[in-house]
Short mmCIF file of C-alpha atoms (C1' of nucleotides) in Angstrom, two decimals:
data_model
loop_
_atom_site.label_atom_id
_atom_site.label_comp_id
_atom_site.label_asym_id
_atom_site.label_seq_id
_atom_site.Cartn_x
_atom_site.Cartn_y
_atom_site.Cartn_z
CA MET M 20 101.52 139.85 142.62
CA GLN M 21 102.76 136.27 142.84
CA ASP M 22 105.59 134.84 144.89
CA ALA M 23 108.17 133.03 142.82
CA GLU M 24 111.38 131.09 143.24
CA ILE M 25 114.38 132.32 141.30
CA ARG M 26 114.69 129.05 139.37
CA GLN M 27 111.20 129.63 137.91
CA LEU M 28 111.95 133.07 136.49
CA PRO M 29 112.92 132.08 132.93
CA GLU M 30 109.29 130.92 132.54
CA LEU M 31 107.89 134.13 134.03
CA VAL M 32 109.38 136.73 131.70
CA GLY M 33 107.13 139.80 131.47
CA GLN M 34 105.28 139.04 134.71
CA GLU M 35 105.41 140.80 138.05
CA VAL M 36 106.68 138.67 140.91
CA ARG M 37 107.92 138.90 144.47
CA ILE M 38 111.22 137.24 145.35
CA ARG M 39 112.31 136.66 148.95
CA GLY M 40 115.92 135.98 149.72
CA TRP M 41 119.30 137.17 150.91
CA LEU M 42 121.75 139.65 149.45
CA PHE M 43 124.60 137.70 147.92
CA ASN M 44 126.46 140.70 146.54
CA LYS M 45 125.80 144.24 145.40
CA ARG M 46 127.24 146.55 142.77
CA SER M 47 126.21 150.14 142.31
CA SER M 48 126.83 152.67 139.63
CA GLY M 49 125.57 156.08 140.67
CA LYS M 50 121.91 156.07 139.76
CA LEU M 51 121.78 152.31 139.43
CA GLN M 52 122.12 149.40 141.87
CA PHE M 53 122.55 145.75 141.02
CA LEU M 54 121.42 143.52 143.88
CA ILE M 55 122.43 139.89 143.53
CA VAL M 56 119.78 137.93 145.41
CA ARG M 57 119.91 134.27 146.33
CA ASP M 58 116.92 132.33 147.58
CA GLY M 59 118.31 128.79 147.69
CA THR M 60 116.97 127.93 144.24
CA GLY M 61 119.24 130.24 142.31
CA PHE M 62 120.77 133.67 141.91
CA LEU M 63 119.04 136.72 140.52
CA GLN M 64 120.25 140.13 139.49
CA ALA M 65 117.69 142.69 140.69
CA VAL M 66 118.17 146.13 139.17
CA VAL M 67 117.13 149.33 140.96
CA PHE M 68 116.96 152.52 138.85
CA LYS M 69 117.09 155.61 141.04
CA ALA M 70 114.84 157.59 138.71
CA GLU M 71 112.13 154.91 138.63
CA VAL M 72 111.59 154.04 142.30
CA PRO M 73 110.49 155.99 145.40
CA GLU M 74 113.35 157.51 147.39
CA LYS M 75 112.78 155.05 150.24
CA VAL M 76 113.22 152.03 147.96
CA TRP M 77 116.50 153.46 146.69
CA ALA M 78 117.73 154.20 150.24
CA ASP M 79 116.66 150.78 151.52
CA ALA M 80 118.51 149.09 148.69
CA GLU M 81 121.60 151.14 149.51
CA SER M 82 121.44 150.08 153.16
CA LEU M 83 121.52 146.34 152.38
CA GLY M 84 124.69 144.61 153.55
CA GLN M 85 125.80 141.15 152.46
CA GLU M 86 123.30 138.44 153.53
CA SER M 87 120.64 140.92 154.61
CA SER M 88 117.21 139.30 154.19
CA PHE M 89 114.64 141.15 152.10
CA TRP M 90 112.05 140.92 149.36
CA VAL M 91 111.79 142.63 146.00
CA CYS M 92 108.84 143.06 143.67
CA GLY M 93 109.24 143.85 140.02
CA THR M 94 109.02 142.76 136.44
CA VAL M 95 110.98 139.82 135.10
CA ARG M 96 112.96 140.74 131.99
CA GLU M 97 115.21 138.87 129.63
CA ASP M 98 118.64 140.52 129.54
CA LEU M 99 121.81 138.97 128.23
CA ARG M 100 123.90 141.25 130.44
CA ALA M 101 122.49 139.55 133.56
CA PRO M 102 124.07 136.37 134.93
CA GLY M 103 121.46 133.73 134.15
CA GLY M 104 119.99 135.69 131.27
CA VAL M 105 117.01 136.95 133.31
CA GLU M 106 116.82 139.92 135.66
CA LEU M 107 114.27 141.77 137.73
CA THR M 108 113.49 145.47 137.42
CA VAL M 109 112.69 146.46 141.00
CA LYS M 110 109.54 148.42 141.83
CA GLU M 111 109.25 147.75 145.53
CA LEU M 112 111.57 146.44 148.18
CA GLY M 113 111.13 145.44 151.81
CA ILE M 114 113.69 144.57 154.45
CA TYR M 115 113.37 141.66 156.86
CA GLN M 116 116.74 142.23 158.51
CA LEU M 117 119.78 144.34 157.75
CA CYS M 118 123.27 143.13 158.50
CA GLN M 119 126.69 144.60 157.79
CA ASP M 120 129.21 142.21 159.25
CA TYR M 121 128.69 138.88 157.49
CA PRO M 122 131.99 137.07 158.03
CA ILE M 123 132.31 135.21 154.73
CA THR M 124 133.18 137.87 152.18
CA PRO M 125 133.50 137.38 148.42
CA LYS M 126 137.29 136.97 148.77
CA GLU M 127 139.44 134.04 149.85
CA HIS M 128 139.22 132.35 153.23
CA GLY M 129 141.16 129.65 155.04
CA VAL M 130 139.83 126.20 155.86
CA ALA M 131 139.84 126.71 159.64
CA PHE M 132 137.83 129.92 159.37
CA LEU M 133 135.33 128.38 157.01
CA MET M 134 134.91 125.32 159.21
CA ASP M 135 134.28 127.56 162.24
CA ASN M 136 131.59 129.23 160.15
CA ARG M 137 130.22 126.05 158.60
CA HIS M 138 126.65 127.10 159.43
CA LEU M 139 127.12 130.15 157.19
CA TRP M 140 129.47 128.54 154.69
CA LEU M 141 126.57 126.30 153.60
CA ARG M 142 125.12 129.36 151.83
CA SER M 143 128.04 129.71 149.44
CA ARG M 144 127.66 128.61 145.83
CA ARG M 145 130.16 125.82 146.07
CA GLN M 146 128.75 124.30 149.25
CA HIS M 147 125.25 124.68 147.84
CA ALA M 148 126.26 122.68 144.79
CA ILE M 149 127.86 119.93 146.86
CA MET M 150 124.75 119.49 149.01
CA ARG M 151 122.66 119.24 145.84
CA VAL M 152 124.89 116.44 144.55
CA ARG M 153 124.64 114.66 147.90
CA ASN M 154 120.87 115.02 147.80
CA GLU M 155 120.71 113.57 144.29
CA LEU M 156 123.00 110.69 145.22
CA CYS M 157 120.96 109.78 148.30
CA PHE M 158 117.71 109.89 146.37
CA ALA M 159 119.22 107.76 143.59
CA ILE M 160 120.35 105.19 146.14
CA ARG M 161 116.86 104.85 147.59
CA GLU M 162 115.33 104.63 144.14
CA PHE M 163 117.86 102.01 143.02
CA PHE M 164 116.86 99.73 145.87
CA TYR M 165 113.15 100.49 145.77
CA GLN M 166 112.95 99.61 142.09
CA ARG M 167 114.64 96.27 142.77
CA GLY M 168 112.32 95.30 145.60
CA PHE M 169 114.71 95.94 148.48
CA VAL M 170 113.10 96.87 151.79
CA LEU M 171 114.52 99.68 153.89
CA ILE M 172 115.30 98.38 157.38
CA ASP M 173 116.58 101.04 159.75
CA SER M 174 119.28 99.69 162.01
CA PRO M 175 119.77 101.03 165.54
CA ILE M 176 122.31 103.70 166.37
CA LEU M 177 122.61 102.80 170.07
CA THR M 178 123.99 99.29 170.33
CA PRO M 179 125.08 97.05 173.17
CA ALA M 180 128.35 95.83 171.68
CA ALA M 181 130.91 96.21 168.97
CA CYS M 182 129.75 95.09 165.55
CA GLU M 183 133.18 94.13 164.34
CA GLY M 184 135.16 94.45 167.53
CA THR M 185 138.09 96.09 165.82
CA SER M 186 137.44 99.80 165.43
CA THR M 187 137.15 102.10 168.38
CA LEU M 188 133.59 102.91 169.35
CA PHE M 189 132.00 105.96 170.92
CA GLU M 190 130.79 104.91 174.33
CA THR M 191 127.81 106.39 176.12
CA ASP M 192 125.77 105.75 179.25
CA TYR M 193 122.49 103.89 178.80
CA PHE M 194 120.74 104.11 182.19
CA GLY M 195 123.75 102.71 183.97
CA GLU M 196 124.69 100.30 181.20
CA LYS M 197 127.35 100.88 178.58
CA ALA M 198 126.09 101.54 175.08
CA TYR M 199 127.94 102.31 171.87
CA LEU M 200 127.18 104.33 168.77
CA SER M 201 126.81 102.00 165.81
CA GLN M 202 129.69 101.68 163.38
CA SER M 203 127.67 99.57 160.95
CA GLY M 204 124.11 98.40 160.54
CA GLN M 205 125.10 95.17 158.90
CA LEU M 206 124.71 92.71 161.74
CA TYR M 207 121.17 93.97 162.34
CA LEU M 208 120.45 93.72 158.66
CA GLU M 209 121.21 90.01 158.35
CA PRO M 210 118.19 88.97 160.46
CA ALA M 211 116.07 91.33 158.36
CA ALA M 212 117.30 89.61 155.20
CA ALA M 213 115.82 86.39 156.60
CA ALA M 214 112.54 88.25 157.03
CA HIS M 215 112.39 90.13 153.71
CA GLY M 216 115.01 88.66 151.40
CA LYS M 217 116.47 91.87 150.01
CA VAL M 218 117.02 94.67 152.49
CA TYR M 219 119.17 97.73 153.02
CA CYS M 220 119.88 100.32 155.66
CA PHE M 221 121.02 103.87 155.20
CA GLY M 222 122.06 106.04 158.08
CA PRO M 223 124.81 107.61 160.11
CA THR M 224 127.61 105.50 161.53
CA PHE M 225 130.30 106.40 164.02
CA ARG M 226 133.97 105.55 164.37
CA ALA M 227 136.07 106.86 167.24
CA GLU M 228 139.30 106.28 165.35
CA LYS M 229 141.78 109.08 165.75
CA SER M 230 142.29 109.34 162.03
CA LYS M 231 143.08 112.70 160.55
CA THR M 232 143.03 112.42 156.80
CA ARG M 233 141.08 113.80 153.86
CA ARG M 234 139.05 110.58 153.70
CA HIS M 235 137.87 110.27 157.30
CA LEU M 236 135.08 111.60 159.47
CA MET M 237 134.02 110.49 162.94
CA GLU M 238 130.39 110.47 161.80
CA PHE M 239 129.58 109.38 158.28
CA TRP M 240 126.64 107.97 156.35
CA MET M 241 126.67 104.47 155.06
CA VAL M 242 124.27 102.56 152.83
CA GLU M 243 124.35 98.81 153.31
CA PRO M 244 122.40 96.26 151.24
CA GLU M 245 122.10 92.67 152.46
CA VAL M 246 120.68 89.96 150.21
CA ALA M 247 119.48 86.47 151.07
CA TRP M 248 120.72 83.63 148.81
CA MET M 249 123.19 85.95 147.08
CA ARG M 250 126.64 84.45 146.56
CA PHE M 251 129.92 86.25 146.06
CA PRO M 252 129.93 86.58 142.23
CA GLU M 253 126.43 88.10 142.27
CA LEU M 254 127.52 90.48 145.00
CA LEU M 255 130.26 91.79 142.73
CA ASP M 256 127.69 92.35 140.01
CA LEU M 257 125.38 94.20 142.39
CA ALA M 258 128.12 96.52 143.62
CA GLU M 259 129.17 97.27 140.07
CA GLU M 260 125.64 97.94 138.87
CA PHE M 261 124.99 100.09 141.93
CA VAL M 262 128.01 102.36 141.51
CA SER M 263 127.73 102.70 137.74
CA GLU M 264 124.04 103.65 137.93
CA LEU M 265 124.63 106.18 140.67
CA VAL M 266 127.42 107.88 138.75
CA ALA M 267 125.32 107.97 135.59
CA ARG M 268 122.37 109.43 137.48
CA VAL M 269 124.42 112.21 139.08
CA LEU M 270 126.12 113.03 135.78
CA ASP M 271 122.70 113.29 134.18
CA ARG M 272 120.91 115.33 136.83
CA CYS M 273 123.65 117.47 138.39
CA GLN M 274 125.28 119.00 135.34
CA GLU M 275 124.86 122.52 136.67
CA GLU M 276 126.31 121.65 140.07
CA LEU M 277 129.28 119.75 138.64
CA LYS M 278 129.99 122.68 136.35
CA ARG M 279 129.88 125.06 139.30
CA LEU M 280 132.37 122.77 141.06
CA GLU M 281 134.55 122.77 137.95
CA ARG M 282 134.47 118.98 137.96
CA ASP M 283 136.05 117.39 134.89
CA THR M 284 133.13 115.06 134.16
CA SER M 285 135.06 113.18 131.48
CA LYS M 286 136.89 111.57 134.40
CA LEU M 287 133.58 110.22 135.72
CA GLU M 288 132.26 108.91 132.40
CA PRO M 289 134.26 105.65 132.46
CA ALA M 290 132.61 104.72 135.76
CA THR M 291 129.20 104.61 134.09
CA LYS M 292 130.39 101.71 131.94
CA ARG M 293 130.49 98.13 133.14
CA PRO M 294 132.27 95.89 133.89
CA TYR M 295 134.79 97.27 136.34
CA PRO M 296 138.21 95.66 136.52
CA ARG M 297 138.29 92.82 139.04
CA ILE M 298 141.65 92.06 140.55
CA ASP M 299 142.44 89.13 142.79
CA TYR M 300 144.20 90.27 145.96
CA ALA M 301 147.26 88.16 145.09
CA ASP M 302 147.51 89.84 141.67
CA ALA M 303 147.10 93.24 143.29
CA ILE M 304 150.04 92.49 145.55
CA ALA M 305 152.13 91.43 142.56
CA THR M 306 151.16 94.58 140.65
CA LEU M 307 152.12 96.77 143.58
CA GLN M 308 155.42 94.99 144.07
CA ALA M 309 156.20 95.51 140.41
CA LYS M 310 155.55 99.21 140.93
CA GLY M 311 158.05 99.28 143.76
CA PHE M 312 155.75 99.16 146.78
CA SER M 313 157.11 97.16 149.70
CA VAL M 314 153.88 95.26 150.38
CA GLN M 315 153.85 91.56 151.22
CA PHE M 316 151.11 88.99 150.75
CA GLY M 317 148.99 89.32 153.89
CA ASP M 318 149.28 93.09 154.21
CA ASP M 319 146.31 95.41 153.94
CA PHE M 320 146.56 98.33 151.55
CA GLY M 321 147.30 101.91 152.55
CA GLY M 322 146.03 105.00 150.79
CA ASP M 323 148.95 105.19 148.35
CA GLU M 324 148.58 101.55 147.39
CA GLU M 325 144.85 101.97 146.76
CA THR M 326 145.50 105.00 144.59
CA ALA M 327 148.11 103.12 142.58
CA LEU M 328 145.73 100.20 141.98
CA ALA M 329 142.85 102.40 140.85
CA HIS M 330 144.92 104.71 138.70
CA GLU M 331 145.07 102.47 135.63
CA SER M 332 141.60 102.34 134.13
CA GLY M 333 139.84 105.50 135.25
CA ARG M 334 137.10 103.18 136.46
CA PRO M 335 136.56 101.93 140.00
CA VAL M 336 138.52 98.77 140.68
CA MET M 337 137.27 95.74 142.59
CA ILE M 338 139.85 93.95 144.70
CA THR M 339 138.68 90.45 145.66
CA ARG M 340 139.56 87.53 147.95
CA TYR M 341 141.54 89.24 150.71
CA PRO M 342 143.39 87.17 153.30
CA ALA M 343 140.82 86.25 155.94
CA HIS M 344 142.89 87.46 158.87
CA ILE M 345 142.86 91.13 157.76
CA LYS M 346 139.09 91.13 157.28
CA ALA M 347 136.06 91.00 159.58
CA PHE M 348 135.10 87.89 161.54
CA TYR M 349 131.79 87.30 159.74
CA MET M 350 133.18 86.88 156.23
CA GLU M 351 132.74 83.56 154.44
CA PRO M 352 136.00 81.77 153.65
CA ASP M 353 136.83 81.05 150.02
CA PRO M 354 136.10 77.33 149.43
CA GLN M 355 139.13 77.19 147.08
CA ASP M 356 141.44 78.56 149.79
CA PRO M 357 140.05 78.95 153.34
CA THR M 358 142.82 81.39 154.30
CA ARG M 359 141.12 83.87 151.99
CA ALA M 360 137.76 85.58 152.49
CA LEU M 361 135.05 86.10 149.90
CA ALA M 362 135.51 89.82 150.37
CA VAL M 363 135.62 92.73 147.98
CA ASP M 364 136.74 96.34 148.23
CA VAL M 365 135.75 98.78 145.52
CA ILE M 366 138.32 101.51 145.07
CA ALA M 367 137.37 104.76 143.38
CA PRO M 368 139.72 106.31 140.81
CA GLU M 369 141.75 109.51 141.25
CA GLY M 370 142.84 108.71 144.77
CA TYR M 371 139.42 108.79 146.42
CA GLY M 372 140.06 105.42 148.03
CA GLU M 373 137.81 102.62 149.17
CA ILE M 374 134.16 103.45 148.67
CA ILE M 375 132.72 99.95 149.18
CA GLY M 376 133.63 97.03 151.39
CA GLY M 377 131.59 93.85 151.23
CA SER M 378 131.54 90.08 151.43
CA GLU M 379 129.59 86.89 151.47
CA ARG M 380 128.69 86.19 155.11
CA ILE M 381 129.41 83.07 157.09
CA SER M 382 126.26 80.95 157.13
CA SER M 383 127.51 78.07 159.30
CA TYR M 384 126.74 78.22 163.02
CA GLU M 385 129.87 76.27 163.98
CA LEU M 386 132.24 78.37 161.90
CA LEU M 387 130.79 81.65 163.13
CA GLU M 388 131.06 80.48 166.73
CA GLN M 389 134.68 79.58 166.10
CA ARG M 390 135.40 83.00 164.58
CA LEU M 391 133.88 84.76 167.59
CA ARG M 392 136.26 82.80 169.82
CA GLU M 393 139.25 83.59 167.61
CA HIS M 394 138.44 87.30 167.73
CA ASN M 395 137.80 87.24 171.51
CA LEU M 396 134.27 88.51 171.06
CA PRO M 397 131.73 87.95 173.87
CA ARG M 398 129.47 85.12 172.82
CA GLU M 399 126.51 86.32 174.93
CA ALA M 400 126.41 89.63 173.08
CA PHE M 401 126.26 87.84 169.74
CA GLN M 402 123.71 85.17 170.63
CA TRP M 403 121.03 86.85 168.55
CA TYR M 404 123.44 87.00 165.61
CA LEU M 405 124.24 83.31 165.99
CA ASP M 406 120.48 82.59 165.98
CA ILE M 407 120.40 83.56 162.31
CA ARG M 408 122.61 80.50 161.70
CA ARG M 409 120.48 78.39 163.99
CA TYR M 410 116.99 78.95 162.62
CA GLY M 411 117.14 78.53 158.89
CA ALA M 412 120.73 79.31 157.97
CA PHE M 413 121.07 80.69 154.47
CA PRO M 414 123.82 81.99 152.23
CA HIS M 415 123.77 85.79 152.02
CA SER M 416 125.99 88.68 151.03
CA GLY M 417 126.14 92.41 151.36
CA PHE M 418 128.29 95.49 151.28
CA GLY M 419 128.57 98.96 152.74
CA MET M 420 129.21 102.16 150.84
CA GLY M 421 130.37 105.38 152.48
CA ILE M 422 128.38 108.29 151.07
CA GLU M 423 130.87 111.03 151.81
CA ARG M 424 133.70 109.48 149.85
CA VAL M 425 131.41 108.96 146.89
CA VAL M 426 130.27 112.59 147.01
CA ALA M 427 133.91 113.73 147.27
CA TRP M 428 134.74 111.64 144.22
CA LEU M 429 131.75 112.80 142.18
CA CYS M 430 132.39 116.45 143.04
CA GLY M 431 136.16 116.21 142.72
CA LEU M 432 136.77 117.51 146.26
CA ASP M 433 140.07 117.15 148.04
CA HIS M 434 138.48 116.48 151.45
CA VAL M 435 135.33 114.71 152.67
CA ARG M 436 134.65 117.48 155.20
CA GLU M 437 132.75 119.44 152.54
CA THR M 438 130.45 116.54 151.61
CA ILE M 439 128.35 116.52 154.80
CA PRO M 440 126.56 119.57 156.22
CA TYR M 441 128.16 119.42 159.65
CA PRO M 442 131.30 117.29 159.58
CA ARG M 443 132.42 115.61 162.77
CA MET M 444 136.17 115.40 162.78
CA LEU M 445 139.02 114.77 165.15
CA TYR M 446 139.11 117.91 167.37
CA ARG M 447 136.15 119.53 165.64
CA LEU M 448 132.62 119.23 167.00
CA TYR M 449 131.51 122.84 166.39
CA PRO M 450 129.19 124.04 164.97
"C1'" U P 24 149.11 108.88 168.65
"C1'" C P 25 153.49 110.05 165.40
"C1'" C P 26 156.05 113.29 161.59
"C1'" G P 27 156.04 118.11 159.14
"C1'" C P 28 154.20 123.30 158.48
"C1'" A P 29 151.78 127.63 160.33
"C1'" G P 30 149.54 131.33 163.99
"C1'" U P 31 150.35 139.48 162.48
"C1'" A P 32 143.60 144.09 161.46
"C1'" G P 33 136.89 140.85 160.81
"C1'" C P 34 139.21 137.76 156.43
"C1'" U P 35 143.61 136.52 153.03
"C1'" C P 36 148.52 137.76 153.52
"C1'" A P 37 153.37 141.25 153.65
"C1'" A P 38 157.19 143.34 156.86
"C1'" C P 39 166.59 142.06 156.43
"C1'" G P 40 166.83 141.56 164.46
"C1'" G P 41 165.73 148.46 163.83
"C1'" U P 42 158.93 153.60 162.91
"C1'" A P 43 153.62 147.03 162.08
"C1'" G P 44 151.58 147.48 156.15
"C1'" A P 45 148.40 146.01 151.65
"C1'" G P 46 143.99 143.92 149.36
"C1'" C P 47 139.02 142.55 150.57
"C1'" G P 48 134.96 143.46 154.12
"C1'" U P 49 132.89 147.75 157.25
"C1'" C P 50 131.76 153.26 157.46
"C1'" C P 51 131.68 158.17 154.50
"C1'" G P 52 131.82 160.32 149.48
"C1'" G P 53 131.74 159.80 143.74
"C1'" C P 54 129.98 157.36 139.23
"C1'" U P 55 123.27 155.47 134.64
"C1'" G P 56 124.70 148.56 132.87
"C1'" U P 57 127.69 146.47 136.90
"C1'" U P 58 129.73 141.02 136.33
"C1'" A P 59 134.54 138.91 142.98
"C1'" A P 60 132.60 146.43 139.31
"C1'" C P 61 135.58 150.80 139.76
"C1'" C P 62 137.67 155.69 142.02
"C1'" G P 63 138.71 158.83 146.63
"C1'" G P 64 138.76 158.98 152.03
"C1'" A P 65 138.15 157.05 157.26
"C1'" G P 66 138.25 153.56 161.11
"C1'" G P 67 140.47 149.05 162.51
"C1'" G P 68 146.54 145.73 166.16
"C1'" U P 69 148.44 143.40 173.77
"C1'" U P 70 151.80 140.28 166.15
"C1'" G P 71 148.08 132.90 169.87
"C1'" G P 72 149.70 132.47 175.71
"C1'" G P 73 153.99 132.30 179.01
"C1'" G P 74 159.25 132.55 179.63
"C1'" G P 75 164.29 133.64 177.67
"C1'" U P 76 168.52 135.96 174.44
"C1'" U P 77 169.45 141.19 172.85
"C1'" C P 78 170.66 148.21 173.36
"C1'" G P 79 166.33 146.61 170.55
"C1'" A P 80 162.07 140.67 169.05
"C1'" G P 81 156.33 139.95 164.69
"C1'" U P 82 161.34 138.06 163.36
"C1'" C P 83 166.09 134.12 167.28
"C1'" C P 84 165.62 130.11 171.51
"C1'" C P 85 162.40 127.14 175.10
"C1'" U P 86 157.50 125.76 176.38
"C1'" C P 87 152.27 125.40 176.09
"C1'" C P 88 147.80 126.14 173.13
"C1'" U P 89 145.25 126.21 168.43
"C1'" G P 90 144.89 125.10 163.33
"C1'" C P 91 146.53 122.88 158.66
"C1'" G P 92 149.04 118.85 155.73
"C1'" G P 93 150.44 113.76 155.94
"C1'" A P 94 150.93 108.64 158.27
"C1'" G P 95 148.58 104.58 160.75
"C1'" C P 96 143.28 102.67 160.94
"C1'" C P 97 139.20 102.47 157.90
"C1'" A P 98 134.07 103.69 154.42
#
RNA sequence: UCCGCAGUAGCUCAACGGUAGAGCGUCCGGCUGUUAACCGGAGGGUUGGGGGUUCGAGUCCCUCCUGCGGAGCCA
C-alpha cells in the first residue's frame, strides 16, 4: 500500500493507494456514499459501496462531517462520472478527527464572515487557486532576477527613520528608541547596488495610511530591483520586460487556477506583448482633460484617472516624467526640464491601478542634500544614504512592484484582501 | 478621517407599525452513481447595545458599536 497525493492519481490507475485529507463534501445514495476528499493537491471522489466494505467502514464514512480529517485506502479507477475523471473505490477508511460544525458551508457567505474565518477560508477552492497563482508569481520573480544576474539583498524591516518621509509609518519601541516598520527597501538597496551592480529585495512593507479601498493593505509585499549605471530609458525597458514575462509565465503555468477563478485570460494576453504604451505625464493630463476630468498639470492621479488612462490598450500603460514636486525626494530631475522627475508609474489595465512606481535616482551629493532640506528630512538619519553619493557616486535606477495588486489583476479579483494569506487592513488584524 | 449602505437562527436572506420565517449547515429517517445530489422530519432567536415615539417596534426617531462600499493617500 503506497501513500499518494491526489494530483498523482491519473498516473496510478489500477493501483491501490492511501490518500490522507479532509472531507470537502459528501453525497450519499442509500447503499452508496460519495466522499469528496481534498488533500491540498487536488480533489478526489472516493466511493464507498455498502455491500463491499465492512460495516464499520460504512458507519465511519457516514459519520464524517465537512472538513473531518481521515484516510482512505482503495483502488484507483478511471470513471468519467467522477469530477477529474479518476475516482477511488474505498476498501478501508480511518478517522483522524471528526467534526460537524465547520463554519464555511458549500453555500454563500458574506465578506465579513469569511474574513473572520480567513484561517479556514484558505481551504476553499477559490482561495487555494489564488495562493497558487501568488506562489507562481513569486517564484517567477525570483527566477527572472536570478537568470539576469541580480543578487537578492534583504532589506531591514525595522528602520530608524522614514524612507520617503511622506507616508505614515508604524512606530514601535526599540529598547527605548523609536523604530519604524519599513515602507520600502529601496534606500537600503542603493548601497547594495554599489556593491553588486544589479540587486533586488523582496519582502513585506508597511504603510500606516488609513486607506480603505480595494487596492490597499497595511502590510503588503514589494519586489524592488535597483541597478547600477542604469538610466531612465533602460529602466522603462526593464519594467516592461519584467511585467510581460511574469504575465506570460502565470498564463502558461496557472491555467487550471485561472480557469477555477473564471478569469478571462484573453484580457491578460495583450500584456505579454511588448512594448507597452508610454505616455508623457503632460500628454496624460491632456488626454484626461479631453475625457472631461478636472485634473490640472501638477496634480497626481486618482484611481478613476488611472483607470481611464489604462483602459485604452488592454496593456499596462507607463506614465513618465511626473512633476518633481509630487514625487519622492530621491528622484533624478529630467535634464530637459528640472521641474519634472525621471519617474515612471506602470498602471495595470481593467482598473487594477498602479502596480509599479520607479525612477532614476539622484546621484549628485549636493542635489540630494538640497532635496533633504526641501523635504525637511533629518540629515543625520540620512548620512549613510548621502555616503553613496560621496564615495563613488554613480547613476542608478530602480522600481518597486506591489505583489498583491499584480495577483489581483492576474486573478481578476475585485479586492487585494484575497491575494495575501492573512491580509492586514484598516480595522482588521484578526486572524 | 469624510460620504453612503447595512446589522434578524451557525451562514445567506425574508417579514405593510399588528402571531419572527425560508434555504443551506447540524441532528434523525429514506434512497445503489451522486455532481453545491434529492425526499421527509426535528432542533435552532434577548431581531448589534442603549434610549425614545406608539395601544403595539425587527420595522419610525436619537445615540453608540460593528461591518461593507467609495473618496483621499499610495504599491
